[in-house]
PDB file of C-alpha atoms in Angstrom:
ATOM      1  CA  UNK A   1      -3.000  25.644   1.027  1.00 53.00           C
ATOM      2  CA  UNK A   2      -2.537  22.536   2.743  1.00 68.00           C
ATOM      3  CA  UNK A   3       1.269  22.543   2.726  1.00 77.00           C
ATOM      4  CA  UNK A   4       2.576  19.894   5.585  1.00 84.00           C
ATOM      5  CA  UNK A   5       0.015  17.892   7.426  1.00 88.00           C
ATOM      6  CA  UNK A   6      -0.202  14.694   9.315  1.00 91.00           C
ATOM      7  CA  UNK A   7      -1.852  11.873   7.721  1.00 92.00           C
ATOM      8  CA  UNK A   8      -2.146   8.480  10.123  1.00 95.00           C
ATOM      9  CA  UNK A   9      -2.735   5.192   8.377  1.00 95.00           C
ATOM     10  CA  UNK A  10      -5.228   3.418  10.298  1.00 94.00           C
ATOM     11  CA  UNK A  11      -6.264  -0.624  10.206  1.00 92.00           C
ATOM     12  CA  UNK A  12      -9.857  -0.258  11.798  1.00 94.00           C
ATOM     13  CA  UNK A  13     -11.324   3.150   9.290  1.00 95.00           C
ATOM     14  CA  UNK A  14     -14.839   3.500  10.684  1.00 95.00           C
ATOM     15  CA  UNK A  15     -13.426   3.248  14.506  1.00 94.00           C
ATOM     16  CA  UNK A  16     -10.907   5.635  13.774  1.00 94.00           C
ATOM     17  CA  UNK A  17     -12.912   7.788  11.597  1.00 95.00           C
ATOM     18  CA  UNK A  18     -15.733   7.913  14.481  1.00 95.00           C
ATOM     19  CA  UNK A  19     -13.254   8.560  17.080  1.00 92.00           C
ATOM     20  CA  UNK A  20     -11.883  11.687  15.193  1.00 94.00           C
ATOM     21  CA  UNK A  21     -14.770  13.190  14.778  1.00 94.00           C
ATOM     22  CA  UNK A  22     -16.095  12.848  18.207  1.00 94.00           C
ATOM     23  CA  UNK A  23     -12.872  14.530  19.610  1.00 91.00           C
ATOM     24  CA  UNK A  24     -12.441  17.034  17.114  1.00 91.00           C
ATOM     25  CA  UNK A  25     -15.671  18.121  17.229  1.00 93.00           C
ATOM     26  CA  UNK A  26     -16.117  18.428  20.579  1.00 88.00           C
ATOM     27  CA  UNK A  27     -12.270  19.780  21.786  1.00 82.00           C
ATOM     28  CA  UNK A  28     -12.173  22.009  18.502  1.00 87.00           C
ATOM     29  CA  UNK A  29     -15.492  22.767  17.088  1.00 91.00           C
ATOM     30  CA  UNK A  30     -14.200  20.807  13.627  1.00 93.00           C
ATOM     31  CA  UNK A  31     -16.625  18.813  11.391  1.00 95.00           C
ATOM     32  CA  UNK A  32     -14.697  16.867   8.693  1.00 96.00           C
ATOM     33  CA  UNK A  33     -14.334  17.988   5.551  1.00 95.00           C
ATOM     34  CA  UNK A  34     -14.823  14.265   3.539  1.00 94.00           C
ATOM     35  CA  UNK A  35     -15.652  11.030   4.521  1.00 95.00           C
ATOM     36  CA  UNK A  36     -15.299   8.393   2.403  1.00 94.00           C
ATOM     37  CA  UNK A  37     -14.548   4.735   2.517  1.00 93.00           C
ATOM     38  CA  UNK A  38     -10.974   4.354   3.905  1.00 94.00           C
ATOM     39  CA  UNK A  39     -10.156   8.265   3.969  1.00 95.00           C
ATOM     40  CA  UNK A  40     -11.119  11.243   5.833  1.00 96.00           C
ATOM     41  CA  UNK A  41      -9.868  14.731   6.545  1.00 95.00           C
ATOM     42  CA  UNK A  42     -10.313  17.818   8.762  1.00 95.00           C
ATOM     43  CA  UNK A  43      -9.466  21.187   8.374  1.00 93.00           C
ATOM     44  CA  UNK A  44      -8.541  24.122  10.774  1.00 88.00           C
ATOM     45  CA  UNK A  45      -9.188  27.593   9.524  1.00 87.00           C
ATOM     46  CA  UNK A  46      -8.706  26.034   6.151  1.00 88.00           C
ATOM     47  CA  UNK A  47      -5.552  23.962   6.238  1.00 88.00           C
ATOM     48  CA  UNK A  48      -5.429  20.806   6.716  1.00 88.00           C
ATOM     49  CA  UNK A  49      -5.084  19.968  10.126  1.00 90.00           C
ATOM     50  CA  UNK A  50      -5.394  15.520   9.758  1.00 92.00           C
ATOM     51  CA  UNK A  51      -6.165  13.288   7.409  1.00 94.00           C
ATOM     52  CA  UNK A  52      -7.479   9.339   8.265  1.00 95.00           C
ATOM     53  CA  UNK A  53      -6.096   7.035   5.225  1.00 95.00           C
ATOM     54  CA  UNK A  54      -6.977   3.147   5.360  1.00 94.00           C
ATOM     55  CA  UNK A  55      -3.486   1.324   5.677  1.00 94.00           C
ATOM     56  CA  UNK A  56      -4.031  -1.560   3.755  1.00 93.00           C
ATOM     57  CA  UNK A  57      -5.035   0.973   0.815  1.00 91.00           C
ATOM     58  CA  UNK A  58      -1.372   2.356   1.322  1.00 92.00           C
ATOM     59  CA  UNK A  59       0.186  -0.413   1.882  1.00 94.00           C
ATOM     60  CA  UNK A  60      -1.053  -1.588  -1.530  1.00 93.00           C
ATOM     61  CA  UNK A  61       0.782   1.711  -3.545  1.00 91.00           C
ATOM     62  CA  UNK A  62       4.119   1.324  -2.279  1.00 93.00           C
ATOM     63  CA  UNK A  63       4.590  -2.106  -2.136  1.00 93.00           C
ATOM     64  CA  UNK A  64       4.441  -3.191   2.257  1.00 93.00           C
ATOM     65  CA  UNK A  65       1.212  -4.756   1.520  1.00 94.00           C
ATOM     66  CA  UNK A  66       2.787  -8.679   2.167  1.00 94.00           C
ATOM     67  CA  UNK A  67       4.788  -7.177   5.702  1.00 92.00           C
ATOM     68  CA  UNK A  68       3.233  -7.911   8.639  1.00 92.00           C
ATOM     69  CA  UNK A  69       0.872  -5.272  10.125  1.00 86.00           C
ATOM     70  CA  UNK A  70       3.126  -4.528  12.962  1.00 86.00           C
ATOM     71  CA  UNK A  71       5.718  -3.532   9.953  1.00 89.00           C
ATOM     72  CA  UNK A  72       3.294  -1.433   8.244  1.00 91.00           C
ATOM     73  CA  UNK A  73       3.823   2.255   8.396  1.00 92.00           C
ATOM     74  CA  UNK A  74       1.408   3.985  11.034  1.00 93.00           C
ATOM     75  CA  UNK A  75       1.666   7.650   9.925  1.00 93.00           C
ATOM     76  CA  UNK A  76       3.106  10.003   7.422  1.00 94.00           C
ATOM     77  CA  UNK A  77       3.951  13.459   6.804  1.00 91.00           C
ATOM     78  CA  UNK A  78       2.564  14.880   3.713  1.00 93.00           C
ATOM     79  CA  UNK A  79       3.886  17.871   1.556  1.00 92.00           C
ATOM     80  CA  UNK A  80       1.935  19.463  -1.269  1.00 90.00           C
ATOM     81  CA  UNK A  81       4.291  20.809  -3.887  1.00 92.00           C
ATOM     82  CA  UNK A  82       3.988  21.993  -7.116  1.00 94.00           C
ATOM     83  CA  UNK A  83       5.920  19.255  -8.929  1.00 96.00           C
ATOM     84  CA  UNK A  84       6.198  15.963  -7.275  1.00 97.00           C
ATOM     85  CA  UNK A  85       8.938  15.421  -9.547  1.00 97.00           C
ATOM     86  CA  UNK A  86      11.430  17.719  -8.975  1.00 96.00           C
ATOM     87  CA  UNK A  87      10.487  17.666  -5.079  1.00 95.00           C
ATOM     88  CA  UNK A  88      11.132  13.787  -4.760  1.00 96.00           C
ATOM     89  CA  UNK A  89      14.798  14.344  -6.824  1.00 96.00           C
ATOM     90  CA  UNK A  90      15.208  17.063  -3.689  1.00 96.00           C
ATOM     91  CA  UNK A  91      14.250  14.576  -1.022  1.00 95.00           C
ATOM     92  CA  UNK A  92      16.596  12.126  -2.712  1.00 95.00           C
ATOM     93  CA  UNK A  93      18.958  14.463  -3.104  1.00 95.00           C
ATOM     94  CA  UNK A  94      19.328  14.945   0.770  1.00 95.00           C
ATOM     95  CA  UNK A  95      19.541  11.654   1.073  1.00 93.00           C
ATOM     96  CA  UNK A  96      15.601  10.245   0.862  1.00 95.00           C
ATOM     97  CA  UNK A  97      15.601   7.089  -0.238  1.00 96.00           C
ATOM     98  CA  UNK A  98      12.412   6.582  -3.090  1.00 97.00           C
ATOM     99  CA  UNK A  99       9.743   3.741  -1.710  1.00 96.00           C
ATOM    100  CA  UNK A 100       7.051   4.600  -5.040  1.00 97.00           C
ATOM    101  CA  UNK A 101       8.452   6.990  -8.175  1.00 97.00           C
ATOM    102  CA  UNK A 102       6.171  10.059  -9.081  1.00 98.00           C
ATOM    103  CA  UNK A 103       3.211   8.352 -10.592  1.00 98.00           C
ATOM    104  CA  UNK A 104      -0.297   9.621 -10.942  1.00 98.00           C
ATOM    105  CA  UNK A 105      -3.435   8.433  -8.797  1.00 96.00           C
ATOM    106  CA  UNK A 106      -6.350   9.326 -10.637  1.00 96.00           C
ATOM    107  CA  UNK A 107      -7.724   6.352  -8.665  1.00 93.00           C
ATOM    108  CA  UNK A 108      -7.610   8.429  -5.607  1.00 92.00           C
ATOM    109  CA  UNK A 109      -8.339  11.903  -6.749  1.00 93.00           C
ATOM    110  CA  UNK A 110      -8.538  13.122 -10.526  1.00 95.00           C
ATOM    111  CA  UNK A 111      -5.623  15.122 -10.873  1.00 96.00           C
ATOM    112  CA  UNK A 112      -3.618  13.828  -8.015  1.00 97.00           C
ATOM    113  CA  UNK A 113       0.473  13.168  -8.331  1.00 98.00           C
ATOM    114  CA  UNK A 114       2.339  11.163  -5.686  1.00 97.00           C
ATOM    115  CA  UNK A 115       5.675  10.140  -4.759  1.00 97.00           C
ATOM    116  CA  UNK A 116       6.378   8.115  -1.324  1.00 97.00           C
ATOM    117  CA  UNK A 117       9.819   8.164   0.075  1.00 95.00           C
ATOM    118  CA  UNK A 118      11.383   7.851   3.115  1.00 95.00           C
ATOM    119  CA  UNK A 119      13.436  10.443   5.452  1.00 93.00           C
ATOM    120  CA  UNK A 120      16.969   8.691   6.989  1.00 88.00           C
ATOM    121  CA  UNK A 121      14.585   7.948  10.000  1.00 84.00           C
ATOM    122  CA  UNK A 122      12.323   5.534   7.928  1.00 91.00           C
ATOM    123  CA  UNK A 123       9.926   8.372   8.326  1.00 90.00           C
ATOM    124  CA  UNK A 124       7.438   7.765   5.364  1.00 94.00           C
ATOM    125  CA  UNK A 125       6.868  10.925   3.308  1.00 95.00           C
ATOM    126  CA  UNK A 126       4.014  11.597   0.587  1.00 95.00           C
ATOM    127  CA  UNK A 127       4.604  14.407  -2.011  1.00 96.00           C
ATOM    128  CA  UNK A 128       1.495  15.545  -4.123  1.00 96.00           C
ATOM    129  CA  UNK A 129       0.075  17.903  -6.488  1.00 96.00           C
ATOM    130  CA  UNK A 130      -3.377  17.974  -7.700  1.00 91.00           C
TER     131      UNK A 130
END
């Protein structure tokens, strides 16, 4: 179901994306799932156990694209709900603050929803449904 996974937002793709699938292979026995220019993603016993995303390419949806690239988020955590809409009012709600409304990415995936927001860390957060 792919509920709450890691995703890490990487500068160098390819070097990360080899890197990955050297380890996990060999520690885990994991092939990935998808490779494709500036994303990637593994799964273990059919979850999703980490995703590779191309930071500039998320840098560009929410806006950090101009900040340095030492101020450019690293990582998120990502939650698959069933309506990014109503989750990202709950996140607010409990005090999220909202970095990119619910907004649809058919650029990314056909059907996929997204809202980015932020825990009271600074802890970027990606809701999605597709």
């Amino acid at each position: 179901m792919d509920a709450l996974y890691p995703r890490l937002l990487v500068r160098d793709f390819p070097a990360s994306a080899a890197f990955y699938q050297g380890v996990l292979r060999e520690l885990l026995g994991v092939e990935p799932v998808k490779v494709l220019p500036g994303y990637a993603n593994w799964d273990i016993e059919g979850e999703a156990g980490l995703v590779l995303f191309g930071r500039d390419r998320l840098a560009a949806a929410i806006g950090t694209a101009d900040l340095p690239q030492a101020a450019q988020d690293t990582s998120m955590l990502v939650m698959k709900v069933d309506d990014v809409d109503a989750a990202a009012a709950v996140l607010a709600r409990h005090g999220a603050t909202v970095v990119a409304p619910p907004q649809d990415r058919p650029d990314w995936a056909p059907t996929l929803r997204t809202a980015h927001l932020r825990d009271p860390e600074g802890n970027l957060i990606e809701l999605q449904s597709y």
